[in-house]
Amino acid sequence: WGQLGHQTIGLIAQSYLLPNTIEKVQFYLNDTTPTYMGNIATWADSYRYLPEGAFSYGYHFIDSEDAPPPDSCKIEYPGDCPPEGCIVSAIANYFIGDITQPLHTEGYGAGGNDVAVSFLGKATNLHAAWDTAIPNRMLNTTKPGFLEALGWANNLAANVNAGKFKHDVKSWIKHHDIKGDGPAESATQWARDSNKLVCSYVLEDGPKTMNNTEIGGKYYEDSIDIVEMQIAKGGIRLAAWLNMIFEGET
Ligand code: DCM
Ligand code: DCM
Ligand code: ZN
């Protein structure tokens, strides 16, 4: 996800943290402002481009070798994870935010980075569209600020609490386990959950057919529900994971 997605996930997560977890997270982040989780949400995306953060570049995704969808979507763990690590092996110590972006669990065309598309007339690639252009368009902005993320987080949290996601939430966090191989096993389930969407929608028509097409119309319209669910899911999983770490609860 891009800035908007990551900030929204952080802000959703923040509203589900339990008291002791809030205290610990604020302590480690050294931030007690009202948006402490939103403020840090894009840190991992800048860090990986610094020389000292280069080791973490591959921790943002897993390149499933199931290409080319839609014929098969499949995550093999540890098979799909290189020795340097991937988003599944890194979950125990690192970043939860990106694993709900379907193309972060797909190897084809480097997670869709090599699939050229146009979005409302503007040349881009499929990965960037899912990270950024689609979420931005959903919020009716080309340059999202913190207010867009806050508004979106509130809206999605309301749908988790009493709206269209009310009945899904339990299934989003049912694989959480922190002991032993738990983190990698949980993360493998999450990666499979995302990777399934690659075949059922994201690359449904076949990546080659999508090359150089305009995706700002029906493709965009039908992606909205998926993006909303995946961002909400990311926030809920992040909160549950932190609660589990700091209070032994899920
Ligand atoms: N990005 C960044 N610094 C750069 C280049 C890109 O912070 N030099 C950000 C822009 C997008 C995000 O990375 O918000 C996309 O990353 P990912 O696909 O891992 O979510
Ligand atoms: N990415 C991915 N899978 C890959 C390579 C990259 O999901 N095999 C993601 C990580 C980056 C984004 O795509 O945030 C853009 O990649 P880059 O920064 O290499 O242009
Ligand atoms: Zn991305």
mmCIF file of C-alpha atoms and ligand atoms in Angstrom:
data_model
loop_
_atom_site.group_PDB
_atom_site.id
_atom_site.type_symbol
_atom_site.label_atom_id
_atom_site.label_comp_id
_atom_site.label_asym_id
_atom_site.label_seq_id
_atom_site.Cartn_x
_atom_site.Cartn_y
_atom_site.Cartn_z
ATOM 1 C CA TRP A 1 0.000 0.000 0.000
ATOM 2 C CA GLY A 2 0.989 3.618 -0.347
ATOM 3 C CA GLN A 3 0.898 6.392 2.216
ATOM 4 C CA LEU A 4 -2.899 6.563 2.486
ATOM 5 C CA GLY A 5 -3.297 2.808 2.925
ATOM 6 C CA HIS A 6 -0.566 2.480 5.535
ATOM 7 C CA GLN A 7 -1.728 5.467 7.575
ATOM 8 C CA THR A 8 -5.309 4.216 7.506
ATOM 9 C CA ILE A 9 -4.266 0.733 8.640
ATOM 10 C CA GLY A 10 -2.238 2.246 11.501
ATOM 11 C CA LEU A 11 -5.100 4.484 12.597
ATOM 12 C CA ILE A 12 -7.643 1.655 12.483
ATOM 13 C CA ALA A 13 -5.318 -0.539 14.535
ATOM 14 C CA GLN A 14 -4.846 2.234 17.066
ATOM 15 C CA SER A 15 -8.527 2.302 17.931
ATOM 16 C CA TYR A 16 -8.537 -1.401 18.869
ATOM 17 C CA LEU A 17 -5.494 -1.499 21.135
ATOM 18 C CA LEU A 18 -5.986 -2.493 24.763
ATOM 19 C CA PRO A 19 -4.756 -0.254 27.603
ATOM 20 C CA ASN A 20 -1.462 -1.944 28.377
ATOM 21 C CA THR A 21 -0.686 -2.263 24.673
ATOM 22 C CA ILE A 22 -1.366 1.443 24.120
ATOM 23 C CA GLU A 23 1.077 2.287 26.871
ATOM 24 C CA LYS A 24 3.787 0.006 25.488
ATOM 25 C CA VAL A 25 3.339 1.052 21.866
ATOM 26 C CA GLN A 26 3.429 4.747 22.788
ATOM 27 C CA PHE A 27 6.535 4.101 24.852
ATOM 28 C CA TYR A 28 8.412 2.284 22.077
ATOM 29 C CA LEU A 29 7.333 4.816 19.452
ATOM 30 C CA ASN A 30 8.131 7.635 21.856
ATOM 31 C CA ASP A 31 4.884 9.289 20.730
ATOM 32 C CA THR A 32 1.854 10.035 22.897
ATOM 33 C CA THR A 33 0.052 12.258 20.400
ATOM 34 C CA PRO A 34 -3.509 11.227 19.424
ATOM 35 C CA THR A 35 -2.315 9.702 16.130
ATOM 36 C CA TYR A 36 0.769 7.804 17.291
ATOM 37 C CA MET A 37 0.182 4.765 15.078
ATOM 38 C CA GLY A 38 -0.688 6.842 12.005
ATOM 39 C CA ASN A 39 2.438 8.954 12.417
ATOM 40 C CA ILE A 40 4.771 5.977 12.126
ATOM 41 C CA ALA A 41 2.826 4.035 9.476
ATOM 42 C CA THR A 42 4.962 4.935 6.461
ATOM 43 C CA TRP A 43 8.278 4.585 8.259
ATOM 44 C CA ALA A 44 9.079 1.145 6.859
ATOM 45 C CA ASP A 45 8.526 2.395 3.305
ATOM 46 C CA SER A 46 11.152 5.140 3.665
ATOM 47 C CA TYR A 47 13.541 3.068 5.759
ATOM 48 C CA ARG A 48 13.971 0.382 3.098
ATOM 49 C CA TYR A 49 15.406 2.966 0.678
ATOM 50 C CA LEU A 50 18.109 4.081 3.144
ATOM 51 C CA PRO A 51 21.471 2.300 2.934
ATOM 52 C CA GLU A 52 21.049 0.998 6.487
ATOM 53 C CA GLY A 53 17.500 -0.159 5.734
ATOM 54 C CA ALA A 54 18.207 -1.871 2.424
ATOM 55 C CA PHE A 55 18.147 -5.304 4.108
ATOM 56 C CA SER A 56 14.429 -4.798 4.783
ATOM 57 C CA TYR A 57 13.381 -4.202 1.158
ATOM 58 C CA GLY A 58 12.271 -7.816 0.622
ATOM 59 C CA TYR A 59 10.341 -7.896 3.895
ATOM 60 C CA HIS A 60 7.417 -6.067 2.257
ATOM 61 C CA PHE A 61 6.262 -8.911 0.020
ATOM 62 C CA ILE A 62 6.442 -12.596 -0.915
ATOM 63 C CA ASP A 63 6.917 -13.587 -4.552
ATOM 64 C CA SER A 64 4.670 -16.621 -4.951
ATOM 65 C CA GLU A 65 5.844 -18.757 -7.862
ATOM 66 C CA ASP A 66 2.349 -19.546 -9.058
ATOM 67 C CA ALA A 67 2.513 -17.569 -12.291
ATOM 68 C CA PRO A 68 0.696 -16.819 -14.359
ATOM 69 C CA PRO A 69 -2.688 -16.231 -12.754
ATOM 70 C CA PRO A 70 -5.567 -16.754 -13.086
ATOM 71 C CA ASP A 71 -4.723 -20.442 -13.591
ATOM 72 C CA SER A 72 -3.189 -20.988 -10.211
ATOM 73 C CA CYS A 73 -2.666 -18.932 -7.120
ATOM 74 C CA LYS A 74 -0.622 -20.592 -4.462
ATOM 75 C CA ILE A 75 1.720 -19.628 -1.643
ATOM 76 C CA GLU A 76 4.347 -22.165 -0.613
ATOM 77 C CA TYR A 77 6.082 -21.417 2.643
ATOM 78 C CA PRO A 78 9.021 -21.558 3.141
ATOM 79 C CA GLY A 79 9.487 -22.425 -0.560
ATOM 80 C CA ASP A 80 8.498 -18.999 -1.918
ATOM 81 C CA CYS A 81 10.610 -17.141 0.617
ATOM 82 C CA PRO A 82 14.255 -16.453 -0.357
ATOM 83 C CA PRO A 83 17.054 -17.030 2.188
ATOM 84 C CA GLU A 84 17.214 -13.264 2.856
ATOM 85 C CA GLY A 85 13.593 -13.335 4.012
ATOM 86 C CA CYS A 86 10.173 -12.180 2.856
ATOM 87 C CA ILE A 87 7.012 -10.680 4.353
ATOM 88 C CA VAL A 88 5.990 -14.022 5.862
ATOM 89 C CA SER A 89 9.258 -14.764 7.670
ATOM 90 C CA ALA A 90 9.573 -11.110 8.673
ATOM 91 C CA ILE A 91 6.153 -10.797 10.323
ATOM 92 C CA ALA A 92 7.479 -11.987 13.666
ATOM 93 C CA ASN A 93 9.687 -8.935 13.924
ATOM 94 C CA TYR A 94 8.526 -6.510 11.298
ATOM 95 C CA PHE A 95 5.665 -5.217 9.211
ATOM 96 C CA ILE A 96 2.043 -6.352 9.007
ATOM 97 C CA GLY A 97 0.751 -3.477 6.901
ATOM 98 C CA ASP A 98 1.588 -4.726 3.411
ATOM 99 C CA ILE A 99 0.435 -8.332 3.613
ATOM 100 C CA THR A 100 -3.204 -7.491 2.798
ATOM 101 C CA GLN A 101 -2.220 -5.870 -0.537
ATOM 102 C CA PRO A 102 -2.894 -8.798 -2.899
ATOM 103 C CA LEU A 103 0.010 -8.002 -5.234
ATOM 104 C CA HIS A 104 2.454 -8.157 -2.319
ATOM 105 C CA THR A 105 1.797 -11.905 -2.348
ATOM 106 C CA GLU A 106 2.296 -12.465 -6.061
ATOM 107 C CA GLY A 107 5.496 -13.165 -7.955
ATOM 108 C CA TYR A 108 4.161 -12.572 -11.450
ATOM 109 C CA GLY A 109 5.777 -9.514 -13.009
ATOM 110 C CA ALA A 110 7.396 -8.568 -9.674
ATOM 111 C CA GLY A 111 4.047 -8.263 -7.948
ATOM 112 C CA GLY A 112 2.447 -6.574 -10.951
ATOM 113 C CA ASN A 113 5.120 -3.858 -11.176
ATOM 114 C CA ASP A 114 5.839 -5.058 -14.720
ATOM 115 C CA VAL A 115 2.184 -4.985 -15.802
ATOM 116 C CA ALA A 116 1.761 -1.634 -17.538
ATOM 117 C CA VAL A 117 -1.722 -0.117 -17.276
ATOM 118 C CA SER A 118 -3.289 3.288 -17.421
ATOM 119 C CA PHE A 119 -5.489 4.675 -14.689
ATOM 120 C CA LEU A 120 -7.841 7.405 -15.883
ATOM 121 C CA GLY A 121 -5.490 8.136 -18.745
ATOM 122 C CA LYS A 122 -2.332 8.225 -16.669
ATOM 123 C CA ALA A 123 0.366 5.638 -17.332
ATOM 124 C CA THR A 124 1.225 3.514 -14.312
ATOM 125 C CA ASN A 125 1.582 -0.145 -13.400
ATOM 126 C CA LEU A 126 -0.834 -2.530 -11.753
ATOM 127 C CA HIS A 127 1.103 -2.696 -8.477
ATOM 128 C CA ALA A 128 1.249 1.061 -8.058
ATOM 129 C CA ALA A 129 -2.427 1.306 -8.957
ATOM 130 C CA TRP A 130 -3.384 -1.029 -6.101
ATOM 131 C CA ASP A 131 -0.946 0.593 -3.671
ATOM 132 C CA THR A 132 -1.877 4.146 -4.377
ATOM 133 C CA ALA A 133 -3.987 5.253 -7.365
ATOM 134 C CA ILE A 134 -7.037 3.144 -6.477
ATOM 135 C CA PRO A 135 -7.104 4.091 -2.762
ATOM 136 C CA ASN A 136 -6.510 7.761 -3.621
ATOM 137 C CA ARG A 137 -9.344 7.743 -6.135
ATOM 138 C CA MET A 138 -11.642 6.106 -3.581
ATOM 139 C CA LEU A 139 -10.972 9.036 -1.278
ATOM 140 C CA ASN A 140 -11.336 11.462 -4.159
ATOM 141 C CA THR A 141 -7.815 12.847 -3.884
ATOM 142 C CA THR A 142 -4.538 12.771 -5.777
ATOM 143 C CA LYS A 143 -2.505 13.921 -2.809
ATOM 144 C CA PRO A 144 -3.888 12.384 0.368
ATOM 145 C CA GLY A 145 -2.989 13.943 3.676
ATOM 146 C CA PHE A 146 -3.492 12.729 7.210
ATOM 147 C CA LEU A 147 -7.113 13.885 7.266
ATOM 148 C CA GLU A 148 -8.066 11.500 4.479
ATOM 149 C CA ALA A 149 -6.496 8.612 6.377
ATOM 150 C CA LEU A 150 -8.276 9.626 9.593
ATOM 151 C CA GLY A 151 -11.638 9.869 7.858
ATOM 152 C CA TRP A 152 -11.182 6.552 6.101
ATOM 153 C CA ALA A 153 -10.017 4.855 9.306
ATOM 154 C CA ASN A 154 -13.127 6.076 11.139
ATOM 155 C CA ASN A 155 -15.394 4.919 8.351
ATOM 156 C CA LEU A 156 -13.843 1.463 8.141
ATOM 157 C CA ALA A 157 -13.780 1.058 11.932
ATOM 158 C CA ALA A 158 -17.506 1.904 12.001
ATOM 159 C CA ASN A 159 -18.089 -0.855 9.447
ATOM 160 C CA VAL A 160 -16.072 -3.260 11.570
ATOM 161 C CA ASN A 161 -17.993 -2.379 14.731
ATOM 162 C CA ALA A 162 -21.519 -2.297 13.386
ATOM 163 C CA GLY A 163 -21.527 -2.376 9.599
ATOM 164 C CA LYS A 164 -20.678 -4.595 6.684
ATOM 165 C CA PHE A 165 -17.538 -6.129 8.237
ATOM 166 C CA LYS A 166 -19.107 -6.967 11.606
ATOM 167 C CA HIS A 167 -19.429 -10.650 10.834
ATOM 168 C CA ASP A 168 -16.048 -11.010 9.079
ATOM 169 C CA VAL A 169 -13.801 -9.718 11.821
ATOM 170 C CA LYS A 170 -13.557 -12.973 13.709
ATOM 171 C CA SER A 171 -12.289 -14.832 10.660
ATOM 172 C CA TRP A 172 -9.664 -12.138 10.010
ATOM 173 C CA ILE A 173 -7.838 -12.873 13.259
ATOM 174 C CA LYS A 174 -8.534 -16.531 13.818
ATOM 175 C CA HIS A 175 -5.041 -17.690 12.818
ATOM 176 C CA HIS A 176 -3.160 -15.529 15.287
ATOM 177 C CA ASP A 177 -0.499 -17.308 17.260
ATOM 178 C CA ILE A 178 2.693 -15.857 18.590
ATOM 179 C CA LYS A 179 4.417 -18.894 20.093
ATOM 180 C CA GLY A 180 7.006 -20.998 18.269
ATOM 181 C CA ASP A 181 6.341 -21.098 14.535
ATOM 182 C CA GLY A 182 3.100 -19.162 15.124
ATOM 183 C CA PRO A 183 4.116 -15.905 13.441
ATOM 184 C CA ALA A 184 5.213 -17.576 10.197
ATOM 185 C CA GLU A 185 2.148 -19.826 10.219
ATOM 186 C CA SER A 186 -0.202 -16.906 10.819
ATOM 187 C CA ALA A 187 1.527 -14.863 8.142
ATOM 188 C CA THR A 188 1.354 -17.752 5.669
ATOM 189 C CA GLN A 189 -2.432 -17.861 6.158
ATOM 190 C CA TRP A 190 -2.662 -14.103 5.639
ATOM 191 C CA ALA A 191 -0.497 -14.325 2.521
ATOM 192 C CA ARG A 192 -2.731 -17.095 1.140
ATOM 193 C CA ASP A 193 -5.810 -15.022 1.890
ATOM 194 C CA SER A 194 -4.347 -12.126 -0.143
ATOM 195 C CA ASN A 195 -2.919 -14.329 -2.872
ATOM 196 C CA LYS A 196 -6.359 -15.845 -3.483
ATOM 197 C CA LEU A 197 -7.597 -12.392 -4.463
ATOM 198 C CA VAL A 198 -4.921 -12.220 -7.140
ATOM 199 C CA CYS A 199 -6.620 -15.076 -8.997
ATOM 200 C CA SER A 200 -10.209 -14.224 -8.116
ATOM 201 C CA TYR A 201 -9.954 -10.570 -9.112
ATOM 202 C CA VAL A 202 -6.671 -8.660 -9.386
ATOM 203 C CA LEU A 203 -5.264 -10.623 -12.341
ATOM 204 C CA GLU A 204 -8.455 -12.493 -13.097
ATOM 205 C CA ASP A 205 -8.449 -11.745 -16.794
ATOM 206 C CA GLY A 206 -4.847 -12.825 -17.179
ATOM 207 C CA PRO A 207 -1.901 -10.460 -16.742
ATOM 208 C CA LYS A 208 -1.018 -10.434 -20.425
ATOM 209 C CA THR A 209 -4.524 -9.373 -21.382
ATOM 210 C CA MET A 210 -4.340 -6.567 -18.832
ATOM 211 C CA ASN A 211 -1.106 -5.128 -20.220
ATOM 212 C CA ASN A 212 -1.633 -1.611 -21.539
ATOM 213 C CA THR A 213 -5.332 -1.505 -20.679
ATOM 214 C CA GLU A 214 -7.231 1.289 -18.971
ATOM 215 C CA ILE A 215 -8.299 0.189 -15.471
ATOM 216 C CA GLY A 216 -10.015 3.363 -14.264
ATOM 217 C CA GLY A 217 -13.486 2.156 -15.253
ATOM 218 C CA LYS A 218 -15.228 -1.063 -14.261
ATOM 219 C CA TYR A 219 -11.996 -2.653 -13.011
ATOM 220 C CA TYR A 220 -11.599 0.234 -10.571
ATOM 221 C CA GLU A 221 -15.266 0.159 -9.526
ATOM 222 C CA ASP A 222 -15.128 -3.551 -8.731
ATOM 223 C CA SER A 223 -11.846 -3.210 -6.841
ATOM 224 C CA ILE A 224 -13.319 -0.805 -4.275
ATOM 225 C CA ASP A 225 -14.932 -3.434 -2.037
ATOM 226 C CA ILE A 226 -11.738 -5.484 -2.037
ATOM 227 C CA VAL A 227 -9.523 -2.537 -1.130
ATOM 228 C CA GLU A 228 -11.875 -1.480 1.697
ATOM 229 C CA MET A 229 -11.896 -4.962 3.129
ATOM 230 C CA GLN A 230 -8.128 -5.399 2.842
ATOM 231 C CA ILE A 231 -7.354 -2.089 4.532
ATOM 232 C CA ALA A 232 -9.802 -2.812 7.358
ATOM 233 C CA LYS A 233 -8.354 -6.305 7.701
ATOM 234 C CA GLY A 234 -4.823 -4.905 7.930
ATOM 235 C CA GLY A 235 -5.839 -2.577 10.760
ATOM 236 C CA ILE A 236 -7.671 -5.260 12.705
ATOM 237 C CA ARG A 237 -4.852 -7.774 12.346
ATOM 238 C CA LEU A 238 -2.239 -5.231 13.383
ATOM 239 C CA ALA A 239 -4.228 -4.339 16.518
ATOM 240 C CA ALA A 240 -4.856 -7.975 17.430
ATOM 241 C CA TRP A 241 -1.185 -8.806 16.877
ATOM 242 C CA LEU A 242 0.028 -5.989 19.126
ATOM 243 C CA ASN A 243 -2.574 -6.869 21.775
ATOM 244 C CA MET A 244 -1.360 -10.440 21.661
ATOM 245 C CA ILE A 245 2.250 -9.355 22.110
ATOM 246 C CA PHE A 246 1.599 -6.993 24.995
ATOM 247 C CA GLU A 247 -1.320 -8.556 26.853
ATOM 248 C CA GLY A 248 -1.577 -12.128 25.639
ATOM 249 C CA GLU A 249 -4.983 -11.393 24.094
ATOM 250 C CA THR A 250 -6.325 -11.575 20.562
HETATM 251 N N1 DCM B 1 8.184 5.275 -1.456
HETATM 252 C C1 DCM B 1 9.011 5.858 -0.496
HETATM 253 N N2 DCM B 1 10.283 6.267 -0.830
HETATM 254 C C2 DCM B 1 10.700 6.100 -2.093
HETATM 255 C C3 DCM B 1 9.869 5.507 -3.070
HETATM 256 C C4 DCM B 1 8.616 5.101 -2.704
HETATM 257 O O1 DCM B 1 8.603 6.019 0.651
HETATM 258 N N3 DCM B 1 11.940 6.501 -2.419
HETATM 259 C C5 DCM B 1 6.809 4.879 -1.073
HETATM 260 C C6 DCM B 1 5.761 5.397 -2.020
HETATM 261 C C7 DCM B 1 4.641 4.456 -1.796
HETATM 262 C C8 DCM B 1 5.282 3.204 -1.209
HETATM 263 O O2 DCM B 1 6.671 3.473 -1.105
HETATM 264 O O3 DCM B 1 3.795 5.042 -0.817
HETATM 265 C C9 DCM B 1 5.012 1.946 -2.018
HETATM 266 O O4 DCM B 1 5.608 0.880 -1.306
HETATM 267 P P1 DCM B 1 4.981 -0.562 -1.110
HETATM 268 O O5 DCM B 1 4.584 -1.064 -2.461
HETATM 269 O O6 DCM B 1 6.018 -1.401 -0.426
HETATM 270 O O7 DCM B 1 3.772 -0.421 -0.201
HETATM 271 N N1 DCM B 2 7.266 -5.245 -4.741
HETATM 272 C C1 DCM B 2 6.544 -6.435 -4.644
HETATM 273 N N2 DCM B 2 7.032 -7.580 -5.188
HETATM 274 C C2 DCM B 2 8.207 -7.571 -5.834
HETATM 275 C C3 DCM B 2 8.943 -6.385 -5.960
HETATM 276 C C4 DCM B 2 8.443 -5.225 -5.406
HETATM 277 O O1 DCM B 2 5.466 -6.449 -4.027
HETATM 278 N N3 DCM B 2 8.678 -8.709 -6.347
HETATM 279 C C5 DCM B 2 6.710 -4.008 -4.167
HETATM 280 C C6 DCM B 2 7.644 -3.331 -3.221
HETATM 281 C C7 DCM B 2 7.667 -1.902 -3.623
HETATM 282 C C8 DCM B 2 6.790 -1.792 -4.856
HETATM 283 O O2 DCM B 2 6.432 -3.139 -5.233
HETATM 284 O O3 DCM B 2 7.080 -1.143 -2.636
HETATM 285 C C9 DCM B 2 7.533 -1.080 -5.945
HETATM 286 O O4 DCM B 2 8.772 -1.708 -6.120
HETATM 287 P P1 DCM B 2 10.115 -0.869 -6.425
HETATM 288 O O5 DCM B 2 10.323 0.010 -5.212
HETATM 289 O O6 DCM B 2 11.186 -1.908 -6.582
HETATM 290 O O7 DCM B 2 9.818 -0.103 -7.671
HETATM 291 ZN ZN ZN B 3 3.222 -2.079 -2.886
#
